[in-house]
Amino acid sequence: MPKKFIAITALAALAIFAVPAAASAVEYVPGGGVTVTVTGEPTPGGTVTVTAEPGSFPDDSSAKITLSGAPKLSMGAVKAPTATVNDAGAVSLTVVLPATAVGSQTATVTGAQTARAGSAAITLIGADSSTTRLASAGYAAPSALIWGGAAALLLGLALATASVVKRRRVTA
């Protein structure tokens, strides 16, 4: 009986810790993701450079760059949304943001001949606005503290189980 209980407890602990790690290892983007970076001045009327890393797309193909977010930007207002991929498989495009652009936007680079895509966030800051952070909507405890609490809980369960098993053996 105690061997079965210990085995079941060990399997349960293994499932608790191993399953989330395995789920995190899965790559959900078909064909692999593309690392996209945005540099420049994210202000209304400013210029940003959207870059996809080398090896992202086949050379001499094309890639489309789109902006999405709230409030919506008209792609007609953004100059040069399509770029040619260089020999290294990278793409870099300078985008002039409209003078009316505000809010958070996402720059997405998508290959015209492939299903590969990547995106990066752009937070547009108005000339007269300040950069304030939103309040946190979640619990921001360090992960070591959470894992330590889970380990202490499992240790307590194991000690309680051992105590019950010992008491049953003594009375039997």
PDB file of C-alpha atoms in Angstrom:
ATOM      1  CA  MET A   1       0.000   0.000   0.000  1.00  0.00           C
ATOM      2  CA  PRO A   2       2.655   2.620   0.899  1.00  0.00           C
ATOM      3  CA  LYS A   3       4.672   1.775  -2.231  1.00  0.00           C
ATOM      4  CA  LYS A   4       1.635   2.399  -4.420  1.00  0.00           C
ATOM      5  CA  PHE A   5       0.898   5.674  -2.663  1.00  0.00           C
ATOM      6  CA  ILE A   6       4.496   6.854  -3.021  1.00  0.00           C
ATOM      7  CA  ALA A   7       4.491   5.879  -6.704  1.00  0.00           C
ATOM      8  CA  ILE A   8       1.200   7.707  -7.322  1.00  0.00           C
ATOM      9  CA  THR A   9       2.445  10.783  -5.450  1.00  0.00           C
ATOM     10  CA  ALA A  10       5.689  10.768  -7.450  1.00  0.00           C
ATOM     11  CA  LEU A  11       3.794  10.469 -10.744  1.00  0.00           C
ATOM     12  CA  ALA A  12       1.447  13.286  -9.742  1.00  0.00           C
ATOM     13  CA  ALA A  13       4.383  15.539  -8.848  1.00  0.00           C
ATOM     14  CA  LEU A  14       6.086  14.645 -12.127  1.00  0.00           C
ATOM     15  CA  ALA A  15       2.918  15.500 -14.052  1.00  0.00           C
ATOM     16  CA  ILE A  16       2.573  18.826 -12.244  1.00  0.00           C
ATOM     17  CA  PHE A  17       6.113  19.910 -13.093  1.00  0.00           C
ATOM     18  CA  ALA A  18       6.773  18.176 -16.438  1.00  0.00           C
ATOM     19  CA  VAL A  19       3.585  18.908 -18.395  1.00  0.00           C
ATOM     20  CA  PRO A  20       3.871  22.739 -18.345  1.00  0.00           C
ATOM     21  CA  ALA A  21       7.514  22.513 -19.429  1.00  0.00           C
ATOM     22  CA  ALA A  22       6.606  20.227 -22.336  1.00  0.00           C
ATOM     23  CA  ALA A  23       3.787  22.542 -23.418  1.00  0.00           C
ATOM     24  CA  SER A  24       6.162  25.506 -23.425  1.00  0.00           C
ATOM     25  CA  ALA A  25       8.548  23.696 -25.763  1.00  0.00           C
ATOM     26  CA  VAL A  26       6.035  23.507 -28.628  1.00  0.00           C
ATOM     27  CA  GLU A  27       6.524  25.959 -31.468  1.00  0.00           C
ATOM     28  CA  TYR A  28       3.040  27.169 -32.414  1.00  0.00           C
ATOM     29  CA  VAL A  29       3.982  29.177 -35.500  1.00  0.00           C
ATOM     30  CA  PRO A  30       4.017  26.945 -38.606  1.00  0.00           C
ATOM     31  CA  GLY A  31       7.395  26.983 -40.302  1.00  0.00           C
ATOM     32  CA  GLY A  32       9.000  28.806 -37.391  1.00  0.00           C
ATOM     33  CA  GLY A  33       8.664  32.337 -36.243  1.00  0.00           C
ATOM     34  CA  VAL A  34      10.454  35.409 -37.485  1.00  0.00           C
ATOM     35  CA  THR A  35      12.219  37.752 -35.086  1.00  0.00           C
ATOM     36  CA  VAL A  36      11.161  41.315 -35.851  1.00  0.00           C
ATOM     37  CA  THR A  37      12.669  44.436 -34.326  1.00  0.00           C
ATOM     38  CA  VAL A  38      11.492  48.030 -34.532  1.00  0.00           C
ATOM     39  CA  THR A  39      13.939  50.892 -34.094  1.00  0.00           C
ATOM     40  CA  GLY A  40      13.553  54.600 -34.525  1.00  0.00           C
ATOM     41  CA  GLU A  41      11.314  57.341 -33.221  1.00  0.00           C
ATOM     42  CA  PRO A  42       7.774  56.053 -32.515  1.00  0.00           C
ATOM     43  CA  THR A  43       6.124  59.469 -32.547  1.00  0.00           C
ATOM     44  CA  PRO A  44       3.420  60.860 -34.836  1.00  0.00           C
ATOM     45  CA  GLY A  45       5.127  61.749 -38.098  1.00  0.00           C
ATOM     46  CA  GLY A  46       8.263  59.915 -36.946  1.00  0.00           C
ATOM     47  CA  THR A  47      10.208  57.271 -38.797  1.00  0.00           C
ATOM     48  CA  VAL A  48      10.732  53.692 -37.611  1.00  0.00           C
ATOM     49  CA  THR A  49      12.681  50.870 -39.207  1.00  0.00           C
ATOM     50  CA  VAL A  50      11.074  47.433 -39.150  1.00  0.00           C
ATOM     51  CA  THR A  51      13.646  44.636 -39.548  1.00  0.00           C
ATOM     52  CA  ALA A  52      13.308  40.853 -39.849  1.00  0.00           C
ATOM     53  CA  GLU A  53      16.405  38.812 -38.956  1.00  0.00           C
ATOM     54  CA  PRO A  54      18.619  37.197 -41.640  1.00  0.00           C
ATOM     55  CA  GLY A  55      17.434  33.774 -42.801  1.00  0.00           C
ATOM     56  CA  SER A  56      13.778  34.621 -42.223  1.00  0.00           C
ATOM     57  CA  PHE A  57      12.678  34.466 -45.858  1.00  0.00           C
ATOM     58  CA  PRO A  58      13.983  33.088 -49.184  1.00  0.00           C
ATOM     59  CA  ASP A  59      16.353  35.543 -50.845  1.00  0.00           C
ATOM     60  CA  ASP A  60      15.007  37.780 -53.619  1.00  0.00           C
ATOM     61  CA  SER A  61      11.411  37.254 -52.450  1.00  0.00           C
ATOM     62  CA  SER A  62       9.168  39.907 -51.005  1.00  0.00           C
ATOM     63  CA  ALA A  63       7.691  40.567 -47.598  1.00  0.00           C
ATOM     64  CA  LYS A  64       4.695  42.635 -46.607  1.00  0.00           C
ATOM     65  CA  ILE A  65       4.656  44.837 -43.531  1.00  0.00           C
ATOM     66  CA  THR A  66       1.347  45.680 -41.898  1.00  0.00           C
ATOM     67  CA  LEU A  67       0.435  47.792 -38.887  1.00  0.00           C
ATOM     68  CA  SER A  68      -2.503  46.899 -36.689  1.00  0.00           C
ATOM     69  CA  GLY A  69      -3.707  48.039 -33.302  1.00  0.00           C
ATOM     70  CA  ALA A  70      -5.860  50.579 -31.572  1.00  0.00           C
ATOM     71  CA  PRO A  71      -6.635  53.130 -32.816  1.00  0.00           C
ATOM     72  CA  LYS A  72      -6.416  51.778 -36.359  1.00  0.00           C
ATOM     73  CA  LEU A  73      -3.948  53.268 -38.792  1.00  0.00           C
ATOM     74  CA  SER A  74      -4.740  53.385 -42.465  1.00  0.00           C
ATOM     75  CA  MET A  75      -2.080  51.476 -44.405  1.00  0.00           C
ATOM     76  CA  GLY A  76      -2.506  54.079 -47.114  1.00  0.00           C
ATOM     77  CA  ALA A  77      -1.078  56.581 -44.648  1.00  0.00           C
ATOM     78  CA  VAL A  78       1.993  54.414 -44.062  1.00  0.00           C
ATOM     79  CA  LYS A  79       4.513  54.695 -46.861  1.00  0.00           C
ATOM     80  CA  ALA A  80       6.209  51.640 -48.476  1.00  0.00           C
ATOM     81  CA  PRO A  81       4.488  48.638 -46.840  1.00  0.00           C
ATOM     82  CA  THR A  82       6.249  46.064 -49.110  1.00  0.00           C
ATOM     83  CA  ALA A  83       9.975  45.323 -49.196  1.00  0.00           C
ATOM     84  CA  THR A  84      12.339  43.031 -51.103  1.00  0.00           C
ATOM     85  CA  VAL A  85      14.219  40.393 -49.128  1.00  0.00           C
ATOM     86  CA  ASN A  86      18.005  40.652 -49.464  1.00  0.00           C
ATOM     87  CA  ASP A  87      20.481  37.820 -50.249  1.00  0.00           C
ATOM     88  CA  ALA A  88      20.822  36.978 -46.522  1.00  0.00           C
ATOM     89  CA  GLY A  89      17.074  36.394 -46.210  1.00  0.00           C
ATOM     90  CA  ALA A  90      16.517  39.535 -44.130  1.00  0.00           C
ATOM     91  CA  VAL A  91      14.183  42.415 -44.772  1.00  0.00           C
ATOM     92  CA  SER A  92      14.394  45.972 -43.511  1.00  0.00           C
ATOM     93  CA  LEU A  93      11.933  48.717 -44.247  1.00  0.00           C
ATOM     94  CA  THR A  94      11.678  52.312 -43.110  1.00  0.00           C
ATOM     95  CA  VAL A  95       8.112  53.315 -42.300  1.00  0.00           C
ATOM     96  CA  VAL A  96       6.998  56.931 -41.934  1.00  0.00           C
ATOM     97  CA  LEU A  97       4.192  57.049 -39.378  1.00  0.00           C
ATOM     98  CA  PRO A  98       1.222  59.337 -40.009  1.00  0.00           C
ATOM     99  CA  ALA A  99       1.080  62.623 -38.107  1.00  0.00           C
ATOM    100  CA  THR A 100      -2.204  61.481 -36.522  1.00  0.00           C
ATOM    101  CA  ALA A 101      -0.831  58.152 -35.245  1.00  0.00           C
ATOM    102  CA  VAL A 102      -1.301  57.401 -31.527  1.00  0.00           C
ATOM    103  CA  GLY A 103      -1.700  54.341 -29.311  1.00  0.00           C
ATOM    104  CA  SER A 104      -0.215  50.882 -29.525  1.00  0.00           C
ATOM    105  CA  GLN A 105       0.432  49.257 -32.872  1.00  0.00           C
ATOM    106  CA  THR A 106       1.867  45.919 -33.966  1.00  0.00           C
ATOM    107  CA  ALA A 107       4.217  45.757 -36.938  1.00  0.00           C
ATOM    108  CA  THR A 108       3.873  42.369 -38.666  1.00  0.00           C
ATOM    109  CA  VAL A 109       6.250  41.128 -41.370  1.00  0.00           C
ATOM    110  CA  THR A 110       4.844  38.341 -43.563  1.00  0.00           C
ATOM    111  CA  GLY A 111       6.648  36.585 -46.404  1.00  0.00           C
ATOM    112  CA  ALA A 112       4.779  36.748 -49.716  1.00  0.00           C
ATOM    113  CA  GLN A 113       5.918  33.254 -50.803  1.00  0.00           C
ATOM    114  CA  THR A 114       5.996  31.609 -47.351  1.00  0.00           C
ATOM    115  CA  ALA A 115       3.706  31.316 -44.352  1.00  0.00           C
ATOM    116  CA  ARG A 116       6.405  32.668 -42.050  1.00  0.00           C
ATOM    117  CA  ALA A 117       5.580  35.790 -40.104  1.00  0.00           C
ATOM    118  CA  GLY A 118       6.732  37.743 -37.078  1.00  0.00           C
ATOM    119  CA  SER A 119       5.646  40.842 -35.245  1.00  0.00           C
ATOM    120  CA  ALA A 120       6.848  43.499 -32.840  1.00  0.00           C
ATOM    121  CA  ALA A 121       4.990  46.055 -30.742  1.00  0.00           C
ATOM    122  CA  ILE A 122       5.199  49.798 -31.310  1.00  0.00           C
ATOM    123  CA  THR A 123       3.909  52.218 -28.686  1.00  0.00           C
ATOM    124  CA  LEU A 124       3.325  55.562 -30.328  1.00  0.00           C
ATOM    125  CA  ILE A 125       3.867  58.485 -28.008  1.00  0.00           C
ATOM    126  CA  GLY A 126       2.230  61.813 -28.790  1.00  0.00           C
ATOM    127  CA  ALA A 127       4.359  64.924 -28.645  1.00  0.00           C
ATOM    128  CA  ASP A 128       2.331  66.302 -25.736  1.00  0.00           C
ATOM    129  CA  SER A 129       1.599  63.046 -23.886  1.00  0.00           C
ATOM    130  CA  SER A 130       3.505  61.513 -21.031  1.00  0.00           C
ATOM    131  CA  THR A 131       4.485  57.887 -20.794  1.00  0.00           C
ATOM    132  CA  THR A 132       2.555  56.471 -17.887  1.00  0.00           C
ATOM    133  CA  ARG A 133       2.342  52.777 -17.066  1.00  0.00           C
ATOM    134  CA  LEU A 134      -0.936  50.965 -16.643  1.00  0.00           C
ATOM    135  CA  ALA A 135      -1.752  49.385 -13.319  1.00  0.00           C
ATOM    136  CA  SER A 136      -0.847  45.739 -13.000  1.00  0.00           C
ATOM    137  CA  ALA A 137      -3.816  43.431 -13.423  1.00  0.00           C
ATOM    138  CA  GLY A 138      -2.099  40.312 -12.092  1.00  0.00           C
ATOM    139  CA  TYR A 139      -0.060  39.002  -9.215  1.00  0.00           C
ATOM    140  CA  ALA A 140       3.603  39.759  -9.773  1.00  0.00           C
ATOM    141  CA  ALA A 141       5.236  37.276  -7.370  1.00  0.00           C
ATOM    142  CA  PRO A 142       8.620  35.874  -8.373  1.00  0.00           C
ATOM    143  CA  SER A 143       8.334  32.424  -9.919  1.00  0.00           C
ATOM    144  CA  ALA A 144      10.847  31.034  -7.390  1.00  0.00           C
ATOM    145  CA  LEU A 145       8.437  31.995  -4.610  1.00  0.00           C
ATOM    146  CA  ILE A 146       5.538  30.238  -6.328  1.00  0.00           C
ATOM    147  CA  TRP A 147       7.578  27.074  -7.028  1.00  0.00           C
ATOM    148  CA  GLY A 148       8.898  27.135  -3.456  1.00  0.00           C
ATOM    149  CA  GLY A 149       5.348  27.256  -2.116  1.00  0.00           C
ATOM    150  CA  ALA A 150       4.336  24.347  -4.337  1.00  0.00           C
ATOM    151  CA  ALA A 151       7.348  22.345  -3.152  1.00  0.00           C
ATOM    152  CA  ALA A 152       6.513  23.095   0.491  1.00  0.00           C
ATOM    153  CA  LEU A 153       2.935  21.963  -0.115  1.00  0.00           C
ATOM    154  CA  LEU A 154       4.117  18.691  -1.673  1.00  0.00           C
ATOM    155  CA  LEU A 155       6.586  18.144   1.189  1.00  0.00           C
ATOM    156  CA  GLY A 156       3.809  18.714   3.717  1.00  0.00           C
ATOM    157  CA  LEU A 157       1.583  16.215   1.928  1.00  0.00           C
ATOM    158  CA  ALA A 158       4.382  13.654   1.870  1.00  0.00           C
ATOM    159  CA  LEU A 159       5.079  14.119   5.604  1.00  0.00           C
ATOM    160  CA  ALA A 160       1.388  13.843   6.479  1.00  0.00           C
ATOM    161  CA  THR A 161       1.097  10.686   4.403  1.00  0.00           C
ATOM    162  CA  ALA A 162       4.169   9.174   6.041  1.00  0.00           C
ATOM    163  CA  SER A 163       2.750   9.975   9.472  1.00  0.00           C
ATOM    164  CA  VAL A 164      -0.567   8.284   8.669  1.00  0.00           C
ATOM    165  CA  VAL A 165       1.175   5.213   7.268  1.00  0.00           C
ATOM    166  CA  LYS A 166       3.428   4.953  10.332  1.00  0.00           C
ATOM    167  CA  ARG A 167       0.446   5.254  12.692  1.00  0.00           C
ATOM    168  CA  ARG A 168      -1.416   2.496  10.834  1.00  0.00           C
ATOM    169  CA  ARG A 169       1.599   0.184  11.059  1.00  0.00           C
ATOM    170  CA  VAL A 170       1.974   0.785  14.795  1.00  0.00           C
ATOM    171  CA  THR A 171      -1.713   0.071  15.519  1.00  0.00           C
ATOM    172  CA  ALA A 172      -1.856  -3.005  13.255  1.00  0.00           C
TER     173      ALA A 172
END
